[in-house]
Amino acid sequence: MLLNLTIIKDFLKDCVILQETLNDKEPRRLKYPVLGSESTILDESHLYLFHSEKMPSRPIFTSHVSIICLGYLPGIYQNDNCESLCLSSDTDLYLLFSQIQEIFSLFSDYESKIKNLLIEGRPVQELKGLAYSLFQTPITVYDKFDRILFMVYDNTRPEFLDLYESYEIGYVPEDERSILYNNPGFLDTFQTKEPAFSSNDIYGTDIIYANLFEQEIYCGRLIIENTYRSFRSSDYSLVKWLADYVLLFMKKNRQFHFNISRELELLMDQILINGLPYRSDCDTVLNMIGWDREDEYVCFATTTFANKNIDEYLNDGAHYLSELFDSQYIYIYHNCIIQIINLSKSEYPYHDILRRLNLFLTNTAYYSGSSSFFQDFAAIRIYVQQALSMAEYALLDRKNRLYEYRQNVLAMMLSKLQDSYGGRTYCIGELQQLMKYDAEKGSSLVKTLKCYINNNLSITRTIEKLYIARSTCLYRFKRIHQLTRLDLEDPSVILYLHILFQIMDWESEYADE
């Protein structure tokens, strides 16, 4: 990790500072420390440690130079190209050099851990511990709509819990947001490209913040507070450094929504996650994005096999799907990409949406399930659950990549029953006896009964399917009745047998595979 002399100074311990010429906004250039130098050309990437009387007498400054000097700095070094920190001449130079090496190692370790989180596709919240260990004061990350992505503070300090716990999840409360946004000076801060200081009258704390921009578009803010400690000069550099990584995490873990608004996101959280009822004012939120409650909708849930990089896979897939369709709301929930597509507003007909989605699925490791069509957005939670259940079944069945609810709901229901206990568990004693009789006698009574059920209780079609005489068929049914006493004119008995045979067929098929 690159450091600057301001960071080094703030992390040095037990040093007597005689003089300093530092700029807390100076870019981080330093790669490693160097103990002395015989060269007159000094490199900007090195942090030089000298005794004042042993410094090169005729240095050549080709660029910015950073120096720690024991004693006062010679006059020739006192210029705009030289940043310096002068320590007491009694300081042990070798112990100082060792301490500075440890500082470089500390920050290199921080950077390595953060890069590993990025490589593994971990969510931005997993930065919390690293960020707090670095700053030791509350840290907050917001997105562009003032939604808190993460907040970290010391929850062992009871005097601060009330201040932070209510904000840890969700958005800035509306009343406080209104106060902030009615302040023209606050709105101006969103244009700030470098880390800056601000006094926060609402919360009674001062902050250093770094705005996050993607292609000149504001997309969030990283804030540290002075609640637990006073600010250090190095905080400006370190906030900028951490903000760059937070932006990478946000880009990898971004939530994909079309024309997303804070109001719409809150509405979806309330209905889909918190299970709150749809209210009349929800219509206004839909109207803001050009949707109506009575439009025709369909939901898709897309997922992949669980592995350690599932977050990264899902975010990559969401990014692609967000560009593939119009008039959609898309987000990640329960290890699935959820798409809610407004068919009434989409330029693509449903068959074209299926074609596009199938093309995407065919060339990837994703499986998808759809809901039924619906024309009441208030019931959205039911249809999202339909899509989720179909995606789950798609992963289990794996014969196709896309499973439509209306065509696969029975198979999905049967798989749920089978998964719970297994087909034989649902088999009543009379049928167990029938199976045992077939096994002992070599007869085909169960096969005949199953064929009869599957052919809509038609004796004629059963005879045709089994290639047996009518008398043989009637004799078999007589034996079935004698052995089981099942009433084959009772609709509930027929329904039970139909479901049971479906489960057993499904179970047998997967056992063979």
Short mmCIF file of C-alpha atoms in Angstrom, two decimals:
data_model
loop_
_atom_site.label_atom_id
_atom_site.label_comp_id
_atom_site.label_asym_id
_atom_site.label_seq_id
_atom_site.Cartn_x
_atom_site.Cartn_y
_atom_site.Cartn_z
CA MET A 1 0.00 0.00 0.00
CA LEU A 2 1.21 3.52 -0.78
CA LEU A 3 1.56 5.89 2.19
CA ASN A 4 2.44 9.52 2.71
CA LEU A 5 4.47 11.17 5.44
CA THR A 6 1.36 12.43 7.24
CA ILE A 7 0.16 8.84 7.74
CA ILE A 8 3.62 7.78 8.97
CA LYS A 9 3.71 10.66 11.46
CA ASP A 10 0.27 9.86 12.95
CA PHE A 11 1.20 6.22 13.53
CA LEU A 12 4.64 6.86 15.00
CA LYS A 13 4.86 6.39 18.76
CA ASP A 14 6.93 8.12 21.44
CA CYS A 15 8.77 10.48 19.11
CA VAL A 16 9.70 14.07 19.95
CA ILE A 17 8.87 16.24 16.92
CA LEU A 18 11.03 19.33 16.49
CA GLN A 19 9.58 20.61 13.25
CA GLU A 20 7.34 19.46 10.42
CA THR A 21 6.50 20.54 6.91
CA LEU A 22 3.57 18.31 5.97
CA ASN A 23 0.49 18.51 3.80
CA ASP A 24 -2.36 16.27 4.98
CA LYS A 25 -3.82 16.30 1.43
CA GLU A 26 -0.55 15.13 -0.14
CA PRO A 27 -1.05 12.11 -2.44
CA ARG A 28 0.19 8.76 -1.20
CA ARG A 29 3.41 7.92 -3.06
CA LEU A 30 5.65 6.10 -0.58
CA LYS A 31 6.32 2.42 -1.21
CA TYR A 32 8.97 1.66 1.44
CA PRO A 33 11.48 3.33 3.80
CA VAL A 34 15.18 3.77 3.04
CA LEU A 35 17.82 4.20 5.74
CA GLY A 36 20.12 6.91 4.44
CA SER A 37 21.27 7.38 0.84
CA GLU A 38 24.57 8.14 -0.89
CA SER A 39 22.79 9.21 -4.07
CA THR A 40 22.09 12.88 -4.63
CA ILE A 41 18.98 12.03 -6.67
CA LEU A 42 16.12 11.31 -4.28
CA ASP A 43 13.16 9.18 -5.37
CA GLU A 44 9.57 10.22 -4.58
CA SER A 45 8.55 6.62 -3.86
CA HIS A 46 11.05 6.30 -0.97
CA LEU A 47 10.73 7.59 2.56
CA TYR A 48 14.27 8.64 3.51
CA LEU A 49 15.58 8.49 7.10
CA PHE A 50 18.69 10.61 7.82
CA HIS A 51 20.76 12.11 10.58
CA SER A 52 20.79 15.80 9.70
CA GLU A 53 24.60 15.90 9.45
CA LYS A 54 24.76 12.87 7.13
CA MET A 55 22.36 14.04 4.42
CA PRO A 56 23.52 14.57 0.80
CA SER A 57 24.85 18.12 0.64
CA ARG A 58 23.79 18.76 -2.94
CA PRO A 59 20.47 16.92 -3.45
CA ILE A 60 18.73 16.91 -6.81
CA PHE A 61 14.96 17.26 -6.52
CA THR A 62 13.44 15.84 -9.69
CA SER A 63 10.08 15.38 -7.97
CA HIS A 64 8.42 15.44 -4.55
CA VAL A 65 10.63 14.05 -1.75
CA SER A 66 9.67 12.77 1.75
CA ILE A 67 12.25 12.85 4.54
CA ILE A 68 12.41 12.06 8.26
CA CYS A 69 15.39 13.80 9.76
CA LEU A 70 16.99 13.42 13.21
CA GLY A 71 17.79 17.00 14.07
CA TYR A 72 16.86 20.11 12.10
CA LEU A 73 16.66 19.99 8.34
CA PRO A 74 19.48 21.72 6.40
CA GLY A 75 18.35 24.86 4.55
CA ILE A 76 18.84 23.40 1.07
CA TYR A 77 16.05 20.87 1.80
CA GLN A 78 13.59 23.52 2.88
CA ASN A 79 11.73 23.98 -0.39
CA ASP A 80 8.35 23.22 -1.94
CA ASN A 81 9.48 19.85 -3.30
CA CYS A 82 10.47 18.49 0.09
CA GLU A 83 8.07 17.26 2.75
CA SER A 84 9.78 16.65 6.06
CA LEU A 85 9.43 15.57 9.67
CA CYS A 86 12.24 16.52 12.06
CA LEU A 87 12.66 14.43 15.23
CA SER A 88 14.90 14.78 18.23
CA SER A 89 18.51 13.93 17.45
CA ASP A 90 18.50 11.56 20.44
CA THR A 91 16.09 9.24 18.61
CA ASP A 92 17.51 5.78 17.88
CA LEU A 93 17.57 5.74 14.08
CA TYR A 94 17.54 1.95 13.79
CA LEU A 95 14.61 1.52 16.15
CA LEU A 96 12.81 4.28 14.25
CA PHE A 97 13.47 2.53 10.96
CA SER A 98 12.09 -0.73 12.40
CA GLN A 99 8.97 1.04 13.65
CA ILE A 100 8.37 2.61 10.24
CA GLN A 101 8.78 -0.78 8.55
CA GLU A 102 6.06 -2.11 10.87
CA ILE A 103 3.77 0.76 9.81
CA PHE A 104 4.27 -0.11 6.14
CA SER A 105 3.65 -3.78 6.97
CA LEU A 106 0.47 -2.92 8.90
CA PHE A 107 -1.08 -1.06 5.99
CA SER A 108 0.09 -3.65 3.50
CA ASP A 109 -1.76 -6.23 5.59
CA TYR A 110 -4.92 -4.06 5.59
CA GLU A 111 -4.80 -3.74 1.83
CA SER A 112 -4.17 -7.46 1.32
CA LYS A 113 -7.20 -8.38 3.45
CA ILE A 114 -9.46 -5.95 1.59
CA LYS A 115 -8.29 -7.24 -1.79
CA ASN A 116 -9.01 -10.80 -0.67
CA LEU A 117 -12.58 -9.78 0.24
CA LEU A 118 -12.98 -8.28 -3.22
CA ILE A 119 -11.55 -11.31 -4.99
CA GLU A 120 -13.87 -13.61 -3.03
CA GLY A 121 -16.89 -11.45 -3.92
CA ARG A 122 -17.74 -10.70 -0.30
CA PRO A 123 -20.42 -8.05 0.46
CA VAL A 124 -19.43 -4.51 1.40
CA GLN A 125 -20.60 -5.08 5.00
CA GLU A 126 -17.59 -7.35 5.56
CA LEU A 127 -15.35 -4.28 5.44
CA LYS A 128 -16.76 -3.21 8.80
CA GLY A 129 -14.23 -4.88 11.07
CA LEU A 130 -11.22 -3.82 9.04
CA ALA A 131 -12.46 -0.25 8.78
CA TYR A 132 -13.07 0.05 12.51
CA SER A 133 -9.70 -1.46 13.44
CA LEU A 134 -8.07 1.21 11.26
CA PHE A 135 -10.02 4.28 12.41
CA GLN A 136 -11.25 3.30 15.91
CA THR A 137 -14.23 5.65 15.56
CA PRO A 138 -17.71 5.29 13.99
CA ILE A 139 -17.79 4.83 10.21
CA THR A 140 -20.80 4.95 7.88
CA VAL A 141 -21.20 4.21 4.18
CA TYR A 142 -24.25 5.51 2.26
CA ASP A 143 -25.45 5.00 -1.27
CA LYS A 144 -26.82 7.79 -3.46
CA PHE A 145 -30.29 7.65 -1.84
CA ASP A 146 -28.93 7.94 1.70
CA ARG A 147 -29.47 4.26 2.33
CA ILE A 148 -26.97 3.04 4.92
CA LEU A 149 -24.90 0.25 3.40
CA PHE A 150 -23.02 -0.30 6.62
CA MET A 151 -22.41 1.42 9.93
CA VAL A 152 -19.74 0.31 12.39
CA TYR A 153 -19.29 1.54 15.94
CA ASP A 154 -18.34 0.20 19.36
CA ASN A 155 -21.51 -1.40 20.72
CA THR A 156 -19.83 -1.92 24.09
CA ARG A 157 -20.17 1.81 24.79
CA PRO A 158 -23.72 2.14 26.13
CA GLU A 159 -23.62 5.95 26.01
CA PHE A 160 -23.52 5.79 22.21
CA LEU A 161 -25.95 2.95 21.49
CA ASP A 162 -29.06 5.13 21.21
CA LEU A 163 -27.22 7.38 18.78
CA TYR A 164 -26.33 4.62 16.33
CA GLU A 165 -28.60 1.59 16.70
CA SER A 166 -31.62 3.24 15.07
CA TYR A 167 -29.60 4.09 11.96
CA GLU A 168 -27.71 0.85 11.50
CA ILE A 169 -30.12 -0.50 8.90
CA GLY A 170 -32.22 1.44 6.41
CA TYR A 171 -32.33 5.06 5.33
CA VAL A 172 -31.74 8.32 7.09
CA PRO A 173 -35.06 9.16 8.84
CA GLU A 174 -37.24 11.43 6.73
CA ASP A 175 -37.38 14.29 9.22
CA GLU A 176 -33.60 14.45 9.53
CA ARG A 177 -33.16 14.03 5.80
CA SER A 178 -35.46 17.03 5.22
CA ILE A 179 -33.39 19.21 7.55
CA LEU A 180 -30.19 18.24 5.78
CA TYR A 181 -31.51 18.75 2.27
CA ASN A 182 -33.01 22.13 3.09
CA ASN A 183 -29.50 23.37 3.81
CA PRO A 184 -27.96 24.70 0.54
CA GLY A 185 -24.49 24.28 1.98
CA PHE A 186 -25.13 20.58 2.53
CA LEU A 187 -26.25 20.08 -1.07
CA ASP A 188 -23.02 21.68 -2.28
CA THR A 189 -21.01 18.98 -0.53
CA PHE A 190 -22.17 16.40 -3.09
CA GLN A 191 -19.91 18.02 -5.69
CA THR A 192 -16.78 17.67 -3.55
CA LYS A 193 -14.22 15.42 -5.24
CA GLU A 194 -11.65 15.25 -2.42
CA PRO A 195 -12.06 14.28 1.25
CA ALA A 196 -13.44 17.17 3.26
CA PHE A 197 -14.40 18.22 6.78
CA SER A 198 -17.95 19.06 7.82
CA SER A 199 -19.68 19.95 11.07
CA ASN A 200 -22.86 17.97 11.62
CA ASP A 201 -25.31 20.05 13.64
CA ILE A 202 -28.03 17.36 13.71
CA TYR A 203 -25.93 14.61 15.26
CA GLY A 204 -23.55 16.81 17.25
CA THR A 205 -20.43 15.34 15.65
CA ASP A 206 -17.85 16.53 13.18
CA ILE A 207 -17.11 14.35 10.18
CA ILE A 208 -14.54 13.79 7.46
CA TYR A 209 -16.24 12.45 4.35
CA ALA A 210 -15.25 11.21 0.92
CA ASN A 211 -17.81 11.20 -1.88
CA LEU A 212 -17.92 8.19 -4.21
CA PHE A 213 -18.19 8.88 -7.92
CA GLU A 214 -18.56 6.54 -10.86
CA GLN A 215 -17.94 8.25 -14.21
CA GLU A 216 -18.54 11.66 -12.60
CA ILE A 217 -21.88 10.50 -11.15
CA TYR A 218 -22.28 10.68 -7.37
CA CYS A 219 -23.12 7.22 -6.00
CA GLY A 220 -22.41 7.35 -2.29
CA ARG A 221 -20.41 8.65 0.65
CA LEU A 222 -17.97 7.31 3.24
CA ILE A 223 -17.95 9.13 6.59
CA ILE A 224 -15.82 8.89 9.74
CA GLU A 225 -16.79 10.77 12.88
CA ASN A 226 -14.87 12.28 15.81
CA THR A 227 -17.22 10.66 18.35
CA TYR A 228 -14.57 8.45 19.98
CA ARG A 229 -11.38 10.34 19.14
CA SER A 230 -10.17 13.59 17.64
CA PHE A 231 -9.40 13.66 13.95
CA ARG A 232 -5.86 12.98 12.82
CA SER A 233 -4.20 14.68 9.87
CA SER A 234 -3.85 11.31 8.15
CA ASP A 235 -7.61 10.70 8.23
CA TYR A 236 -8.04 12.61 4.96
CA SER A 237 -5.65 10.30 3.13
CA LEU A 238 -6.98 7.14 4.74
CA VAL A 239 -10.65 8.03 4.12
CA LYS A 240 -9.81 8.56 0.44
CA TRP A 241 -7.95 5.25 0.33
CA LEU A 242 -10.80 3.30 1.95
CA ALA A 243 -13.40 5.11 -0.18
CA ASP A 244 -11.75 3.85 -3.36
CA TYR A 245 -12.16 0.27 -2.14
CA VAL A 246 -15.72 0.87 -0.92
CA LEU A 247 -16.58 2.02 -4.44
CA LEU A 248 -15.21 -1.23 -5.87
CA PHE A 249 -17.30 -3.22 -3.38
CA MET A 250 -20.40 -1.21 -4.29
CA LYS A 251 -19.83 -1.82 -7.98
CA LYS A 252 -19.44 -5.56 -7.38
CA ASN A 253 -22.39 -5.76 -4.98
CA ARG A 254 -24.66 -3.09 -6.39
CA GLN A 255 -28.40 -3.58 -6.28
CA PHE A 256 -29.81 -3.46 -9.81
CA HIS A 257 -33.08 -1.60 -10.19
CA PHE A 258 -34.50 0.23 -13.17
CA ASN A 259 -35.29 3.89 -12.53
CA ILE A 260 -34.76 3.12 -8.88
CA SER A 261 -36.03 5.58 -6.32
CA ARG A 262 -35.76 5.55 -2.57
CA GLU A 263 -39.54 5.34 -2.30
CA LEU A 264 -39.76 2.29 -4.57
CA GLU A 265 -37.00 0.48 -2.72
CA LEU A 266 -38.70 1.13 0.61
CA LEU A 267 -42.00 -0.12 -0.81
CA MET A 268 -40.45 -3.36 -2.04
CA ASP A 269 -38.68 -3.94 1.28
CA GLN A 270 -41.93 -3.41 3.16
CA ILE A 271 -43.94 -5.82 1.01
CA LEU A 272 -41.40 -8.49 0.04
CA ILE A 273 -39.12 -8.65 3.06
CA ASN A 274 -41.13 -7.29 5.99
CA GLY A 275 -44.46 -8.71 4.78
CA LEU A 276 -46.40 -5.49 5.34
CA PRO A 277 -49.74 -5.04 3.51
CA TYR A 278 -50.05 -3.02 0.32
CA ARG A 279 -51.57 0.38 1.12
CA SER A 280 -53.34 2.92 -1.06
CA ASP A 281 -50.35 5.29 -1.01
CA CYS A 282 -48.27 2.51 -2.62
CA ASP A 283 -50.06 3.31 -5.89
CA THR A 284 -48.37 6.72 -5.87
CA VAL A 285 -44.93 5.10 -5.63
CA LEU A 286 -45.69 2.85 -8.60
CA ASN A 287 -47.01 5.80 -10.59
CA MET A 288 -43.69 7.61 -10.05
CA ILE A 289 -42.00 5.05 -12.30
CA GLY A 290 -44.89 4.84 -14.74
CA TRP A 291 -46.42 1.63 -13.41
CA ASP A 292 -50.04 0.99 -12.41
CA ARG A 293 -51.29 -1.48 -9.84
CA GLU A 294 -53.54 -3.16 -12.45
CA ASP A 295 -50.78 -3.62 -15.08
CA GLU A 296 -49.94 -7.18 -16.08
CA TYR A 297 -46.81 -8.52 -14.42
CA VAL A 298 -44.64 -11.63 -14.25
CA CYS A 299 -41.79 -12.52 -11.89
CA PHE A 300 -38.62 -14.48 -12.62
CA ALA A 301 -36.20 -15.91 -10.06
CA THR A 302 -32.75 -16.86 -11.35
CA THR A 303 -30.15 -18.71 -9.31
CA THR A 304 -27.10 -20.94 -9.53
CA PHE A 305 -25.53 -23.72 -7.49
CA ALA A 306 -24.31 -22.50 -4.13
CA ASN A 307 -20.57 -21.98 -3.80
CA LYS A 308 -18.24 -19.55 -2.09
CA ASN A 309 -18.53 -17.06 -4.98
CA ILE A 310 -22.32 -17.10 -5.28
CA ASP A 311 -22.59 -13.38 -4.47
CA GLU A 312 -20.25 -12.56 -7.33
CA TYR A 313 -22.12 -14.86 -9.75
CA LEU A 314 -25.47 -13.37 -8.80
CA ASN A 315 -24.25 -9.80 -9.13
CA ASP A 316 -22.69 -10.52 -12.52
CA GLY A 317 -25.96 -12.12 -13.65
CA ALA A 318 -28.03 -9.24 -12.28
CA HIS A 319 -25.84 -6.75 -14.11
CA TYR A 320 -26.42 -8.58 -17.40
CA LEU A 321 -30.15 -9.07 -16.90
CA SER A 322 -30.59 -5.42 -15.92
CA GLU A 323 -29.47 -4.54 -19.45
CA LEU A 324 -31.41 -7.33 -21.18
CA PHE A 325 -34.97 -6.21 -20.41
CA ASP A 326 -36.86 -2.96 -20.03
CA SER A 327 -39.65 -2.09 -17.54
CA GLN A 328 -38.32 -4.24 -14.75
CA TYR A 329 -37.41 -4.05 -11.08
CA ILE A 330 -34.47 -6.33 -10.27
CA TYR A 331 -32.79 -7.16 -6.97
CA ILE A 332 -31.06 -10.04 -5.17
CA TYR A 333 -32.90 -11.95 -2.47
CA HIS A 334 -32.43 -15.42 -0.89
CA ASN A 335 -29.55 -16.29 -3.27
CA CYS A 336 -31.75 -15.49 -6.27
CA ILE A 337 -31.94 -12.66 -8.78
CA ILE A 338 -35.56 -11.50 -8.67
CA GLN A 339 -36.99 -9.74 -11.74
CA ILE A 340 -40.43 -8.16 -11.71
CA ILE A 341 -41.32 -7.34 -15.31
CA ASN A 342 -44.21 -5.08 -16.23
CA LEU A 343 -45.59 -6.78 -19.34
CA SER A 344 -48.02 -3.93 -19.98
CA LYS A 345 -45.18 -1.40 -20.26
CA SER A 346 -42.47 -3.59 -21.78
CA GLU A 347 -41.63 -3.24 -25.46
CA TYR A 348 -40.99 -7.00 -25.56
CA PRO A 349 -43.87 -9.50 -25.75
CA TYR A 350 -43.75 -12.38 -23.31
CA HIS A 351 -42.54 -14.94 -25.87
CA ASP A 352 -39.61 -12.67 -26.72
CA ILE A 353 -38.80 -12.24 -23.02
CA LEU A 354 -38.68 -16.05 -22.70
CA ARG A 355 -36.47 -16.29 -25.78
CA ARG A 356 -34.02 -13.73 -24.43
CA LEU A 357 -33.93 -15.30 -20.98
CA ASN A 358 -33.41 -18.78 -22.42
CA LEU A 359 -30.47 -17.54 -24.48
CA PHE A 360 -28.92 -16.07 -21.36
CA LEU A 361 -29.48 -19.26 -19.36
CA THR A 362 -28.21 -21.59 -22.09
CA ASN A 363 -24.79 -19.96 -22.06
CA THR A 364 -24.40 -19.68 -18.29
CA ALA A 365 -24.64 -21.76 -15.11
CA TYR A 366 -27.96 -20.21 -14.05
CA TYR A 367 -31.43 -21.75 -13.68
CA SER A 368 -34.64 -19.76 -13.64
CA GLY A 369 -38.30 -20.08 -12.66
CA SER A 370 -41.25 -17.87 -13.52
CA SER A 371 -44.47 -17.01 -11.71
CA SER A 372 -47.98 -16.92 -13.11
CA PHE A 373 -49.10 -13.71 -14.78
CA PHE A 374 -50.89 -11.35 -12.39
CA GLN A 375 -52.69 -8.03 -12.59
CA ASP A 376 -52.68 -6.86 -9.00
CA PHE A 377 -49.34 -5.57 -7.73
CA ALA A 378 -50.66 -5.79 -4.17
CA ALA A 379 -50.25 -9.57 -4.45
CA ILE A 380 -46.59 -9.30 -5.54
CA ARG A 381 -45.30 -11.29 -2.57
CA ILE A 382 -47.24 -14.40 -3.63
CA TYR A 383 -45.86 -14.29 -7.16
CA VAL A 384 -42.28 -13.69 -6.08
CA GLN A 385 -42.66 -16.81 -3.94
CA GLN A 386 -43.97 -18.71 -6.96
CA ALA A 387 -40.89 -17.73 -8.95
CA LEU A 388 -38.59 -18.67 -6.06
CA SER A 389 -40.20 -22.10 -5.73
CA MET A 390 -39.80 -22.68 -9.48
CA ALA A 391 -36.13 -21.67 -9.39
CA GLU A 392 -35.57 -24.08 -6.51
CA TYR A 393 -37.28 -26.84 -8.49
CA ALA A 394 -35.20 -25.96 -11.58
CA LEU A 395 -32.00 -26.57 -9.60
CA LEU A 396 -33.38 -29.90 -8.42
CA ASP A 397 -34.77 -31.17 -11.70
CA ARG A 398 -32.19 -29.70 -14.12
CA LYS A 399 -33.87 -31.01 -17.26
CA ASN A 400 -34.40 -27.47 -18.49
CA ARG A 401 -32.96 -24.07 -17.64
CA LEU A 402 -36.28 -22.19 -17.42
CA TYR A 403 -39.36 -23.51 -15.61
CA GLU A 404 -42.69 -21.73 -16.02
CA TYR A 405 -45.00 -21.97 -13.05
CA ARG A 406 -48.17 -22.76 -15.00
CA GLN A 407 -46.52 -25.76 -16.68
CA ASN A 408 -44.52 -27.15 -13.76
CA VAL A 409 -46.47 -26.36 -10.61
CA LEU A 410 -47.75 -29.93 -10.11
CA ALA A 411 -44.30 -31.45 -10.58
CA MET A 412 -42.90 -28.90 -8.14
CA MET A 413 -45.57 -29.72 -5.55
CA LEU A 414 -44.91 -33.43 -5.94
CA SER A 415 -41.18 -32.92 -5.53
CA LYS A 416 -41.85 -31.02 -2.30
CA LEU A 417 -43.90 -33.94 -0.99
CA GLN A 418 -41.29 -36.45 -2.06
CA ASP A 419 -38.46 -34.43 -0.55
CA SER A 420 -40.23 -34.36 2.80
CA TYR A 421 -40.43 -38.09 3.44
CA GLY A 422 -40.19 -40.18 0.26
CA GLY A 423 -42.98 -41.83 -1.75
CA ARG A 424 -43.31 -45.00 0.35
CA THR A 425 -44.12 -42.92 3.42
CA TYR A 426 -47.38 -41.74 1.80
CA CYS A 427 -48.37 -45.27 0.79
CA ILE A 428 -51.28 -46.61 2.91
CA GLY A 429 -51.14 -50.15 4.27
CA GLU A 430 -53.61 -51.54 1.73
CA LEU A 431 -51.39 -50.45 -1.14
CA GLN A 432 -48.33 -51.82 0.61
CA GLN A 433 -50.16 -55.17 0.69
CA LEU A 434 -50.97 -54.86 -3.03
CA MET A 435 -47.30 -54.27 -3.83
CA LYS A 436 -46.30 -57.23 -1.70
CA TYR A 437 -48.88 -59.43 -3.47
CA ASP A 438 -47.48 -58.41 -6.89
CA ALA A 439 -43.95 -59.18 -5.74
CA GLU A 440 -44.91 -62.64 -4.43
CA LYS A 441 -47.28 -63.68 -7.22
CA GLY A 442 -45.64 -61.94 -10.16
CA SER A 443 -48.93 -60.17 -10.94
CA SER A 444 -49.47 -56.63 -12.30
CA LEU A 445 -52.24 -55.27 -10.09
CA VAL A 446 -50.41 -52.03 -9.11
CA LYS A 447 -49.45 -51.41 -12.75
CA THR A 448 -53.08 -51.89 -13.80
CA LEU A 449 -54.39 -49.56 -11.11
CA LYS A 450 -51.83 -46.92 -12.03
CA CYS A 451 -52.69 -47.14 -15.73
CA TYR A 452 -56.37 -46.78 -14.91
CA ILE A 453 -55.74 -43.65 -12.83
CA ASN A 454 -53.48 -42.09 -15.47
CA ASN A 455 -56.06 -42.67 -18.21
CA ASN A 456 -58.90 -40.81 -16.57
CA LEU A 457 -60.58 -43.94 -15.13
CA SER A 458 -61.20 -45.38 -18.60
CA ILE A 459 -61.35 -49.18 -18.75
CA THR A 460 -61.13 -49.08 -22.55
CA ARG A 461 -57.93 -47.01 -22.60
CA THR A 462 -56.43 -49.11 -19.80
CA ILE A 463 -57.00 -52.25 -21.87
CA GLU A 464 -55.41 -50.59 -24.92
CA LYS A 465 -52.39 -49.35 -23.01
CA LEU A 466 -51.73 -52.71 -21.31
CA TYR A 467 -52.60 -54.89 -24.33
CA ILE A 468 -54.80 -57.19 -22.25
CA ALA A 469 -58.26 -58.69 -22.70
CA ARG A 470 -61.26 -56.98 -21.14
CA SER A 471 -61.95 -60.04 -18.95
CA THR A 472 -58.34 -59.95 -17.70
CA CYS A 473 -58.69 -56.27 -16.83
CA LEU A 474 -61.98 -56.79 -14.98
CA TYR A 475 -60.53 -59.76 -13.07
CA ARG A 476 -57.58 -57.61 -11.96
CA PHE A 477 -59.88 -54.90 -10.65
CA LYS A 478 -61.86 -57.54 -8.76
CA ARG A 479 -58.65 -58.73 -7.08
CA ILE A 480 -57.61 -55.09 -6.36
CA HIS A 481 -60.93 -54.49 -4.61
CA GLN A 482 -60.66 -57.74 -2.64
CA LEU A 483 -57.14 -56.93 -1.45
CA THR A 484 -57.49 -53.19 -0.74
CA ARG A 485 -61.23 -52.37 -0.41
CA LEU A 486 -60.44 -49.03 -2.11
CA ASP A 487 -63.51 -47.15 -3.37
CA LEU A 488 -62.46 -46.15 -6.90
CA GLU A 489 -65.61 -44.05 -7.27
CA ASP A 490 -64.53 -41.73 -4.46
CA PRO A 491 -62.86 -38.57 -5.94
CA SER A 492 -60.60 -38.14 -2.90
CA VAL A 493 -59.31 -41.73 -3.33
CA ILE A 494 -58.61 -41.09 -7.01
CA LEU A 495 -56.79 -37.81 -6.21
CA TYR A 496 -54.71 -39.53 -3.55
CA LEU A 497 -53.70 -42.36 -5.89
CA HIS A 498 -52.90 -39.97 -8.71
CA ILE A 499 -50.57 -37.89 -6.48
CA LEU A 500 -48.99 -40.99 -4.93
CA PHE A 501 -48.18 -42.57 -8.29
CA GLN A 502 -46.73 -39.25 -9.54
CA ILE A 503 -44.47 -39.05 -6.50
CA MET A 504 -43.33 -42.64 -6.87
CA ASP A 505 -42.66 -42.19 -10.59
CA TRP A 506 -40.65 -39.04 -9.91
CA GLU A 507 -38.75 -40.77 -7.12
CA SER A 508 -38.01 -43.82 -9.25
CA GLU A 509 -36.80 -41.69 -12.14
CA TYR A 510 -34.28 -39.84 -9.98
CA ALA A 511 -33.18 -43.04 -8.28
CA ASP A 512 -32.33 -44.44 -11.72
CA GLU A 513 -30.37 -41.31 -12.59
#
